[in-house]
Structure formats: structure tokens, C-alpha cells
Amino acid sequence: MGHEWIIDVLADLKSFAKQNDLPLLAVQLEDTALVASAEIATVIGNTSPIKRGDSAGTGRILTSSGASRRA
């Protein structure tokens, strides 16, 4: 199954937070998803950038070092 399922779980939680007027939680979950993506990339040995985000397209890109930037 791998590690990446957790990103989907975090996205679902973020959607729930947004739909239920929990904006601070939504932001924290987005940050958590970015950390998870960086760690997963490190664990699986992926050195290429991983694009992650919700269906609205956050445009964030991570490298395996955990750095992020807006696209």
C-alpha cells in the first residue's frame, strides 16, 4: 500500500475543517500534509519534487529536503 494514503486522509480532514468553519485547523492540516509529503519522499528515496495540494490546487511544491514554495 505504501505511505501516500496518509496524504488523502489529511486532505479529507482539511476539507472537513473548511466545511465546518475551522480555518486554523485547515491551515494546520495543509502544513501537516506538506511535512508528510517531504518525509514520504525521503523514506522512498525520491529526490524529484512532489506536487501536492487540494482539489483547488494550492500549487505548493516540495523537494525531498522539505522546502516549499508557491508555484
PDB file of C-alpha atoms in Angstrom:
ATOM      1  CA  MET A   1       0.000   0.000   0.000  1.00  0.00           C
ATOM      2  CA  GLY A   2       2.826   2.434   0.689  1.00  0.00           C
ATOM      3  CA  HIS A   3       2.879   5.651   2.659  1.00  0.00           C
ATOM      4  CA  GLU A   4       0.999   8.054   0.421  1.00  0.00           C
ATOM      5  CA  TRP A   5      -2.508   7.135   1.617  1.00  0.00           C
ATOM      6  CA  ILE A   6      -1.959   9.452   4.563  1.00  0.00           C
ATOM      7  CA  ILE A   7      -1.969  12.458   2.195  1.00  0.00           C
ATOM      8  CA  ASP A   8      -5.523  11.560   1.138  1.00  0.00           C
ATOM      9  CA  VAL A   9      -6.606  11.244   4.767  1.00  0.00           C
ATOM     10  CA  LEU A  10      -5.136  14.650   5.592  1.00  0.00           C
ATOM     11  CA  ALA A  11      -6.885  16.172   2.550  1.00  0.00           C
ATOM     12  CA  ASP A  12     -10.209  14.739   3.742  1.00  0.00           C
ATOM     13  CA  LEU A  13      -9.655  16.179   7.208  1.00  0.00           C
ATOM     14  CA  LYS A  14      -8.742  19.548   5.692  1.00  0.00           C
ATOM     15  CA  SER A  15     -11.952  19.542   3.627  1.00  0.00           C
ATOM     16  CA  PHE A  16     -13.960  18.759   6.745  1.00  0.00           C
ATOM     17  CA  ALA A  17     -12.277  21.606   8.623  1.00  0.00           C
ATOM     18  CA  LYS A  18     -13.029  24.081   5.830  1.00  0.00           C
ATOM     19  CA  GLN A  19     -16.667  22.970   5.551  1.00  0.00           C
ATOM     20  CA  ASN A  20     -17.160  23.299   9.298  1.00  0.00           C
ATOM     21  CA  ASP A  21     -15.646  26.766   9.774  1.00  0.00           C
ATOM     22  CA  LEU A  22     -12.379  25.568  11.306  1.00  0.00           C
ATOM     23  CA  PRO A  23      -9.908  27.684   9.305  1.00  0.00           C
ATOM     24  CA  LEU A  24      -6.956  27.360  11.676  1.00  0.00           C
ATOM     25  CA  LEU A  25      -7.261  23.598  11.656  1.00  0.00           C
ATOM     26  CA  ALA A  26      -7.456  23.624   7.846  1.00  0.00           C
ATOM     27  CA  VAL A  27      -4.195  25.593   7.653  1.00  0.00           C
ATOM     28  CA  GLN A  28      -2.513  23.272  10.147  1.00  0.00           C
ATOM     29  CA  LEU A  29      -3.625  20.217   8.186  1.00  0.00           C
ATOM     30  CA  GLU A  30      -2.234  21.713   4.971  1.00  0.00           C
ATOM     31  CA  ASP A  31       1.106  22.241   6.711  1.00  0.00           C
ATOM     32  CA  THR A  32       0.952  18.706   8.077  1.00  0.00           C
ATOM     33  CA  ALA A  33       0.349  17.329   4.582  1.00  0.00           C
ATOM     34  CA  LEU A  34       3.422  19.194   3.347  1.00  0.00           C
ATOM     35  CA  VAL A  35       5.554  17.712   6.116  1.00  0.00           C
ATOM     36  CA  ALA A  36       4.159  14.253   5.398  1.00  0.00           C
ATOM     37  CA  SER A  37       4.926  14.622   1.679  1.00  0.00           C
ATOM     38  CA  ALA A  38       8.504  15.637   2.405  1.00  0.00           C
ATOM     39  CA  GLU A  39       9.058  12.762   4.798  1.00  0.00           C
ATOM     40  CA  ILE A  40       7.480  10.238   2.455  1.00  0.00           C
ATOM     41  CA  ALA A  41       9.724  11.442  -0.362  1.00  0.00           C
ATOM     42  CA  THR A  42      12.729  10.966   1.897  1.00  0.00           C
ATOM     43  CA  VAL A  43      11.639   7.496   3.003  1.00  0.00           C
ATOM     44  CA  ILE A  44      11.053   6.222  -0.523  1.00  0.00           C
ATOM     45  CA  GLY A  45      14.243   7.861  -1.781  1.00  0.00           C
ATOM     46  CA  ASN A  46      12.512  10.202  -4.200  1.00  0.00           C
ATOM     47  CA  THR A  47      14.680  13.221  -4.963  1.00  0.00           C
ATOM     48  CA  SER A  48      12.344  14.804  -7.505  1.00  0.00           C
ATOM     49  CA  PRO A  49       9.801  17.445  -6.447  1.00  0.00           C
ATOM     50  CA  ILE A  50       6.388  16.237  -5.323  1.00  0.00           C
ATOM     51  CA  LYS A  51       3.399  18.401  -6.155  1.00  0.00           C
ATOM     52  CA  ARG A  52       0.686  18.189  -3.532  1.00  0.00           C
ATOM     53  CA  GLY A  53      -2.455  20.112  -2.781  1.00  0.00           C
ATOM     54  CA  ASP A  54      -6.167  20.009  -2.534  1.00  0.00           C
ATOM     55  CA  SER A  55      -8.533  19.865  -5.470  1.00  0.00           C
ATOM     56  CA  ALA A  56      -8.424  23.663  -5.729  1.00  0.00           C
ATOM     57  CA  GLY A  57      -4.711  23.391  -6.496  1.00  0.00           C
ATOM     58  CA  THR A  58      -2.568  25.043  -3.864  1.00  0.00           C
ATOM     59  CA  GLY A  59       0.387  24.994  -6.219  1.00  0.00           C
ATOM     60  CA  ARG A  60       2.818  24.069  -3.491  1.00  0.00           C
ATOM     61  CA  ILE A  61       5.854  22.042  -4.459  1.00  0.00           C
ATOM     62  CA  LEU A  62       8.109  20.128  -2.096  1.00  0.00           C
ATOM     63  CA  THR A  63      11.537  18.730  -2.532  1.00  0.00           C
ATOM     64  CA  SER A  64      12.789  15.826  -0.514  1.00  0.00           C
ATOM     65  CA  SER A  65      14.570  18.331   1.745  1.00  0.00           C
ATOM     66  CA  GLY A  66      11.177  19.629   2.889  1.00  0.00           C
ATOM     67  CA  ALA A  67      11.477  23.114   1.402  1.00  0.00           C
ATOM     68  CA  SER A  68       8.343  24.568  -0.089  1.00  0.00           C
ATOM     69  CA  ARG A  69       7.465  27.469  -2.348  1.00  0.00           C
ATOM     70  CA  ARG A  70       4.456  28.849  -4.173  1.00  0.00           C
ATOM     71  CA  ALA A  71       4.226  27.971  -7.866  1.00  0.00           C
TER      72      ALA A  71
END
